Structures are given as C-alpha cells and as structure tokens.
Coordinates of C-alpha atoms in Angstrom, one line a residue:
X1 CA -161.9 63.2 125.3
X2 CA -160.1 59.9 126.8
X3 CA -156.6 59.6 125.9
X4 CA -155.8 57.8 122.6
X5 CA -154.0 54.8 122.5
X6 CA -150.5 54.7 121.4
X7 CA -149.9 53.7 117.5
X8 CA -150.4 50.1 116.5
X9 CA -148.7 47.9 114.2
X10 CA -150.8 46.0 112.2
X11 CA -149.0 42.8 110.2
X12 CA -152.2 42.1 108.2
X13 CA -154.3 44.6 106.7
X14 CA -155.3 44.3 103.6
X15 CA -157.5 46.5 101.3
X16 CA -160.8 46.0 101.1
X17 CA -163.6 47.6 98.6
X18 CA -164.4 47.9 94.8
X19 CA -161.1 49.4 92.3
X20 CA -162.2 52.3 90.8
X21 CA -160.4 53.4 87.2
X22 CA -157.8 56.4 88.4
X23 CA -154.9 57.6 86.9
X24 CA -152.2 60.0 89.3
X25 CA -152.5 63.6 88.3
X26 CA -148.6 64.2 89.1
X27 CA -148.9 62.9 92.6
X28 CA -152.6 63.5 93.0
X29 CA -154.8 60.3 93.0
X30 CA -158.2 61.0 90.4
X31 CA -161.0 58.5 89.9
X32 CA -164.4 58.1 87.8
X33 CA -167.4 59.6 89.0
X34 CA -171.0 59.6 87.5
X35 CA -173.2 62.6 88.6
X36 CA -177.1 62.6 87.5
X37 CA -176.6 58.7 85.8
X38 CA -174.0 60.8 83.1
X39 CA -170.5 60.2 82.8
X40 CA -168.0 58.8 83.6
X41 CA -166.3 62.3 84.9
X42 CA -162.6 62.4 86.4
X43 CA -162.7 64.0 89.4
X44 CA -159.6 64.5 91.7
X45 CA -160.0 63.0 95.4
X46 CA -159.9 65.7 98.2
X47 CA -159.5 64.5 101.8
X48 CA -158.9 68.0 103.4
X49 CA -161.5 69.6 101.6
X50 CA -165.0 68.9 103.7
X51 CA -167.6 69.5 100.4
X52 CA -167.3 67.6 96.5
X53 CA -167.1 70.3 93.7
X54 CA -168.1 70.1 90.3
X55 CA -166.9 71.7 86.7
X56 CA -168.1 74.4 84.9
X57 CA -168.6 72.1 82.3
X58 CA -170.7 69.0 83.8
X59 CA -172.8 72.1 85.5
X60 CA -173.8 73.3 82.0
X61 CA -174.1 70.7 80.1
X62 CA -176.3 68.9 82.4
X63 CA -178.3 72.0 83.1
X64 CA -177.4 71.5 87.1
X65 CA -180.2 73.5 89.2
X66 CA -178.6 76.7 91.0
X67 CA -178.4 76.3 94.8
X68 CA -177.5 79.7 97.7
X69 CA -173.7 81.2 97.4
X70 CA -171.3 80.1 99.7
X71 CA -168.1 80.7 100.8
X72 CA -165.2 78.1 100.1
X73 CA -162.6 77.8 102.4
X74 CA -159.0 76.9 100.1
X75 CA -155.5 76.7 100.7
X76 CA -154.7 80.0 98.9
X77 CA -157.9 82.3 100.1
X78 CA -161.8 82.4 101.1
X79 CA -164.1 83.3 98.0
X80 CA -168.0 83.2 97.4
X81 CA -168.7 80.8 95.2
X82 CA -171.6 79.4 93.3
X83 CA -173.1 76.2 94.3
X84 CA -175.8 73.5 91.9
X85 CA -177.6 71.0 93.1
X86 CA -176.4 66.9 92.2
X87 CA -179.1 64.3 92.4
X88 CA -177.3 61.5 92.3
X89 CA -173.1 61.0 92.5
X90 CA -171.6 57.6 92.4
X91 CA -168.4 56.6 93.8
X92 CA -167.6 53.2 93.1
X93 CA -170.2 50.9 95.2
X94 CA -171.0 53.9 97.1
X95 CA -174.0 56.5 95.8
X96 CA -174.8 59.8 97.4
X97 CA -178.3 62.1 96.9
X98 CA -179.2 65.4 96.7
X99 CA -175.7 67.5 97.1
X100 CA -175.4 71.1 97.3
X101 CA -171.5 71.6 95.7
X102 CA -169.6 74.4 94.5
X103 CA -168.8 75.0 91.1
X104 CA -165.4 75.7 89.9
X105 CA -163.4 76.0 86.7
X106 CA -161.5 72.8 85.3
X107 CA -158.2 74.3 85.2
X108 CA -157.7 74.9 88.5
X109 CA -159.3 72.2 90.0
X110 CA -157.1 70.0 87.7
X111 CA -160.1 68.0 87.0
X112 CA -163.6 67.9 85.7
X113 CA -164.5 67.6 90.1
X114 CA -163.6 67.2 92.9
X115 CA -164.4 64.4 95.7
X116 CA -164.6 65.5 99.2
X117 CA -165.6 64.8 102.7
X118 CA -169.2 64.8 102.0
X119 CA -168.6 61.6 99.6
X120 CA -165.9 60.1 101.9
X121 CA -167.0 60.3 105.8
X122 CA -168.8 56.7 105.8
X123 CA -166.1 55.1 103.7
X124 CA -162.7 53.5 103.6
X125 CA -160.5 55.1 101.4
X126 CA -157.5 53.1 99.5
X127 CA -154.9 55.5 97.8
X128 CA -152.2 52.9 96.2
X129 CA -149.3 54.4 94.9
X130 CA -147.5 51.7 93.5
X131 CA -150.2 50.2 91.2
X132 CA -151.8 54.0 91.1
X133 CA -155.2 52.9 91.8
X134 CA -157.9 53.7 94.6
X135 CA -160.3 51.5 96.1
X136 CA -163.5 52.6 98.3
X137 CA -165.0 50.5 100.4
X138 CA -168.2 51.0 102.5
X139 CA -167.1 51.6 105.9
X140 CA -169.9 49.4 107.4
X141 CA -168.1 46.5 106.0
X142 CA -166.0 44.1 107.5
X143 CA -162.1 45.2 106.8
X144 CA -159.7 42.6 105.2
X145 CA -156.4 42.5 106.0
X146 CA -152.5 42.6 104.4
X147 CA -149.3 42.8 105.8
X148 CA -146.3 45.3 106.6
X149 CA -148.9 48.3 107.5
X150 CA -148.9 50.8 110.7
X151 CA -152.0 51.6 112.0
X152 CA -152.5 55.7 113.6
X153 CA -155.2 56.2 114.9
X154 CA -157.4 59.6 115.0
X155 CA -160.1 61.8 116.0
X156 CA -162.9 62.8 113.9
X157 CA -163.3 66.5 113.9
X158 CA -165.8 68.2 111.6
X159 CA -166.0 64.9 109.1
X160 CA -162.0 65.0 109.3
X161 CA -159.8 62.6 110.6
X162 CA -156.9 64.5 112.8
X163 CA -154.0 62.2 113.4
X164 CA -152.9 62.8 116.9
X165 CA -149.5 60.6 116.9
X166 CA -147.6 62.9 114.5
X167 CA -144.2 64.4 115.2
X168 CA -142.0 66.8 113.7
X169 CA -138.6 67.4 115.2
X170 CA -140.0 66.2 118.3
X171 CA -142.4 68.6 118.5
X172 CA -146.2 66.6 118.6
X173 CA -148.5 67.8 115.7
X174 CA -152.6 67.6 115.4
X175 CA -152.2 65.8 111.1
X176 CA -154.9 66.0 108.4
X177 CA -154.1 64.0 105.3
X178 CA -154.6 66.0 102.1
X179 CA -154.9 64.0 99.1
X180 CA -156.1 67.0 97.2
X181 CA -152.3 69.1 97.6
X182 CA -149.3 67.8 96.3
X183 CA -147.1 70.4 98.7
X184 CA -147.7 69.0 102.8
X185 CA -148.5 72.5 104.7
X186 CA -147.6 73.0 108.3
X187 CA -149.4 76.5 110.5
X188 CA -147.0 79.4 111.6
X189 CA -147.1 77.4 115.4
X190 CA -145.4 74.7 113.8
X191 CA -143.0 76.4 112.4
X192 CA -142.5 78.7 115.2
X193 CA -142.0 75.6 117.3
X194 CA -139.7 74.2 115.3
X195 CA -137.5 77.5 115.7
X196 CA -137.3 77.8 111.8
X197 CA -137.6 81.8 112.4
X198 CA -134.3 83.0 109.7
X199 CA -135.9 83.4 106.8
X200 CA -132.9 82.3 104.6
X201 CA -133.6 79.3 106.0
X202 CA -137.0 78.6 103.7
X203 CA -137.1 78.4 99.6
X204 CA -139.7 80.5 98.5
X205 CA -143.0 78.4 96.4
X206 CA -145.9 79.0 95.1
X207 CA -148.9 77.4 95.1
X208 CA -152.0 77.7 92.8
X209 CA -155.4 77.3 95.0
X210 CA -159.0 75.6 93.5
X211 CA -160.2 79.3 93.0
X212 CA -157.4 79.6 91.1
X213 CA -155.6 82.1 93.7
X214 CA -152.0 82.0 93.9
X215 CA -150.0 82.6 97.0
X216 CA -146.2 82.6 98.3
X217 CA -145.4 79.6 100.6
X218 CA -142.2 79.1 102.7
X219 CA -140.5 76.0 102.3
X220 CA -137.4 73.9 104.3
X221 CA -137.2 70.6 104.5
X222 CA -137.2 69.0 108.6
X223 CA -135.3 67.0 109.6
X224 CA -137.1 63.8 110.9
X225 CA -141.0 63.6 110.5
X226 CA -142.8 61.0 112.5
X227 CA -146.2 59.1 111.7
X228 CA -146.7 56.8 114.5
X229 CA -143.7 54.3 114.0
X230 CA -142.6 55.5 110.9
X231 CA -140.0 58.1 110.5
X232 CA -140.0 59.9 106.9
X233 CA -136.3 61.9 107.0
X234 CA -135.8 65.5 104.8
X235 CA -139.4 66.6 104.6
X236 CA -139.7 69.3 102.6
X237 CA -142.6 71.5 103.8
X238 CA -144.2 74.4 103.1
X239 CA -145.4 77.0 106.1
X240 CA -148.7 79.4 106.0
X241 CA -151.7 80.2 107.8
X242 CA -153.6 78.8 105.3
X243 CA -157.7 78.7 105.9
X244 CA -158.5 74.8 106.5
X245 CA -156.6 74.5 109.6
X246 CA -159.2 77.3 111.0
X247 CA -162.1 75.8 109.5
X248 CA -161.0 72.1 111.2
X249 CA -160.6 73.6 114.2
X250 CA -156.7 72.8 114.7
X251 CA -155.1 76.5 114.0
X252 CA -154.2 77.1 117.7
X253 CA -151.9 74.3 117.7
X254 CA -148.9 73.2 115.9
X255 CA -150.8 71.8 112.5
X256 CA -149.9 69.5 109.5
X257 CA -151.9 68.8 106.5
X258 CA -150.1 65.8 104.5
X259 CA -150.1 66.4 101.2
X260 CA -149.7 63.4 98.3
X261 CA -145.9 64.4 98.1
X262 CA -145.5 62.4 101.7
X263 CA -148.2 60.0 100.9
X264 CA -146.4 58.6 97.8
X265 CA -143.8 57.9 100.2
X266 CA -146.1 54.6 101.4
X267 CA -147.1 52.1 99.2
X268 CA -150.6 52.5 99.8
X269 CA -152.4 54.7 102.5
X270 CA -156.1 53.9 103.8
X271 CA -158.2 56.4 105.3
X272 CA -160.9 54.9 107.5
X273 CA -163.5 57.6 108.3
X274 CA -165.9 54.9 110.2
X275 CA -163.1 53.7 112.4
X276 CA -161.2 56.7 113.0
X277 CA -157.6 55.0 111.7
X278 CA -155.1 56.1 109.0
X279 CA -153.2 52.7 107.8
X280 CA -149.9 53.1 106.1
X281 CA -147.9 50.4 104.1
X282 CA -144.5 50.2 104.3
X283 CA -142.3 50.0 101.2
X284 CA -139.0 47.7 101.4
X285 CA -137.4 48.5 104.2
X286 CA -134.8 51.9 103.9
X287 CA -135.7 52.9 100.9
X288 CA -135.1 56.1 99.0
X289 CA -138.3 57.8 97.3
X290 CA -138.4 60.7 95.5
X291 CA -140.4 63.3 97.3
X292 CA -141.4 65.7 94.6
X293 CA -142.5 69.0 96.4
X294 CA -139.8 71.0 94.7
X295 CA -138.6 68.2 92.1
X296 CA -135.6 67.0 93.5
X297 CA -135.8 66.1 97.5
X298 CA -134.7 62.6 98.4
X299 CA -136.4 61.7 101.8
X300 CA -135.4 58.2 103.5
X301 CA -138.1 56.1 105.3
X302 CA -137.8 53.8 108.3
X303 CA -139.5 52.7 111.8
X304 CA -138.8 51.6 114.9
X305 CA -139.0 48.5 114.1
X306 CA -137.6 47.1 110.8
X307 CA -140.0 43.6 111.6
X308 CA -143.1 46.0 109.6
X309 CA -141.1 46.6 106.3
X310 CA -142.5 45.0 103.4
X311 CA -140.1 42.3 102.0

C-alpha cells in the first residue's frame, strides 16, 4: 500500500456526535446500550475486540435465540464459546440488526456487554476522560472541529484501525488502541527489540481475560513512547504473545495494543473508523498524569511542538 503521510497537527477538531450516559469502570470507558428495544444495559466499549458480547443475564432474560459456537480470541486464551442472536442493538444515534455475539459472564466482562468492532467500524468514536463521557457519531457525517488535538493517521486491517506512526524507544511499532484493557500490551518482537531480555528487569502482573482466564504478564516501564508528535515518558507496559495481535494480522512485527491506562493520559481520544485517523487532545502542556497500570507510575507528556498543548 502507498506510503502514509507523516502525522498531522490538527488546531481544531472538535467532537462531533450524540453523548451517550457512561460512567469509567476504573479507567475503562462504559455506555448505555438497548438490545431487542429492552434496556438500558451498561456495556463496556471494546476497540480491540472485533465482535459485541452480551451477559448471561440479558441472554436469559430476553430468551436470546441460540446461534453456532465459536471461538473467541482474548487477551488471556482462545475458548469456544456460545453465541445468541440480537435483533436490534442501539448505540446512541447508531442501530445495528441481526448480530451473532458471544455470550459471557458479567463478572468478567466487568459489564452486562460488551461493544465491539462490529458496532464501531462506520463510526466516530469520542472517549473523554476529563468529563468521563463518550460520544458516537455516524462516520458518514461531517466532523466538527476543536483545538490542541494531533491527528495519526492508520490503516484499516480486519475492521481495526493500526496506527503506523508509533514509536517506542525508537523502535517503530504497528498500534491498535484497546479501550477494552486497562494494562497497554506490547508482542515478544517488541520487547525483544527493545533489548529488555533480563528478566529482573520486568514486575510480574496478572491479568484477568473476558473468559475469565488469568495469565502472568511482564511488565517495565520504557522510557519514551511516541504517538505521532506526542511523547508519553515512563510507560509502564506489559509484554506477551497474547492472541489479538495474531488474529489482526500484526504478530510478526513489533506490536502495541494501547490500553485505557495511556489513553487517560489525553484529554479525549477519537477513533475514526470511516476515515482511518486516531485524534488525540492534548492536556496543559507538561503535565503529570497518573498512569495507573500498577497504581502508582507517574508518566510526563509532551510534543514536539509545545504550540498543540491545550492552554
């Protein structure tokens, strides 16, 4: 494919679409979702995970109609799961029919759902951290604009967007941004690239997956992460072959998936399926958020040019 231009700065986005009620789950974003004309439901939004899922619970209680086994791809393992099918799920202005989704228990979703790329790929996607709010837009619409925001752009890869302009330690990274983990996950090739071989370098975590699965991750923080023109500083982040970066096609190359620990760095962050763009706004300039991967990290933010912080 042609080369992708560099990363843009763009001095006046501003977010478009309809604000849906949503409430953080620790640094996860959730919103209301109605399946079958029933709800509302709370279901937790899921950019790296390319199918929605629903709760035991909504499956019983509105007597969902069974639908073929399939296998779901998590962070922690691959299992078979169930799926039922959903007439009708509405996202804001947005309404989707006739869904095949797995079904999964409430406690380890963290929800009574989950929204994935099968509800997102022809929207725009607000995630604002400050006010703790989301907004979806219909991608087909004309984008409104607000300023101190940097523009990445992507490619679209099985329904994902894979930021190309991503750099760790100088090393260049293919990025997906996960707003369904609140731990960002790089592939053994990234770590091996970065040389972060001594394992009393890493801080051992674990992680809980949607199947409920635990599993051990390696954790260190790097040193300087770049997205586009923004530098995030003391990233902590967790390393495993974990299954999505296989099932998006980006496992044979040093590999990222951004979890809401780095996202609440930014103000807000807009996905763009439609136009193939990841927009991020600035807070003030230098400032010191609270990355909370392991409860106590400190990571400092600034760019490469000081003009795009928000005063």
């Amino acid at each position: 494919m042609p080369a992708l231009p560099p990363a843009q700065i763009d001095d006046t986005l501003a977010v478009g679409g309809d604000e849906i009620d949503a409430r953080k789950l620790r640094t996860r974003m959730t919103v209301q979702v109605r399946i079958n004309d029933t709800g509302p439901y709370r279901f937790v939004v899921d950019s790296g995970a390319d199918t929605s899922v629903v709760g035991e619970r909504i499956s019983t209680a509105l007597r969902l109609r069974p639908g073929q086994p399939t296998m779901l791809n998590g962070i922690t393992d691959s299992q078979p799961v169930q799926r039922v099918f959903v007439d009708e799920l509405e996202l804001g202005p947005s309404r989707l029919f006739d869904l095949e989704v797995p079904v999964l228990k409430e406690s380890n979703i963290g929800a009574e759902g989950m929204v994935g790329l099968d509800a997102l790929v022809h929207q725009r996607l607000m995630l604002d951290f400050e006010k703790r709010q989301i907004s979806v837009d219909d991608g087909r619409r004309k984008d409104t604009r607000m300023d101190g925001e940097i523009v990445v752009r992507a490619r679209l890869q099985r329904g994902q967007l894979i930021l190309t302009q991503v750099m760790a330690n100088k090393v260049s990274v293919d990025a997906i941004i996960d707003t369904g983990s609140e731990v960002s996950i790089g592939n053994a090739k990234l770590r091996d690239a970065l040389m972060l071989k001594n394992s009393r370098q890493f801080q051992t975590i674990t992680v809980i997956g949607v199947t409920g699965t635990p599993a051990e991750l390696q954790l260190i923080r790097v040193s300087q992460l770049k997205l586009g023109s923004v530098t995030l500083r003391d990233v902590p982040i967790a390393f495993a072959d974990i299954p999505p970066f296989a099932v998006f096609g980006i496992d044979d190359q040093p590999s990222l998936l951004l979890g809401t620990d780095v996202m609440e760095t930014f103000r807000r962050v807009q996905l763009d399926f439609r136009e193939r763009r990841v927009r991020f706004q600035l807070r003030k300039c230098a400032q010191v958020v609270r990355i909370s991967t392991t409860g106590n990290y400190a990571s400092r933010l600034s760019t490469d040019n000081e003009a795009t912080c928000r005063r």
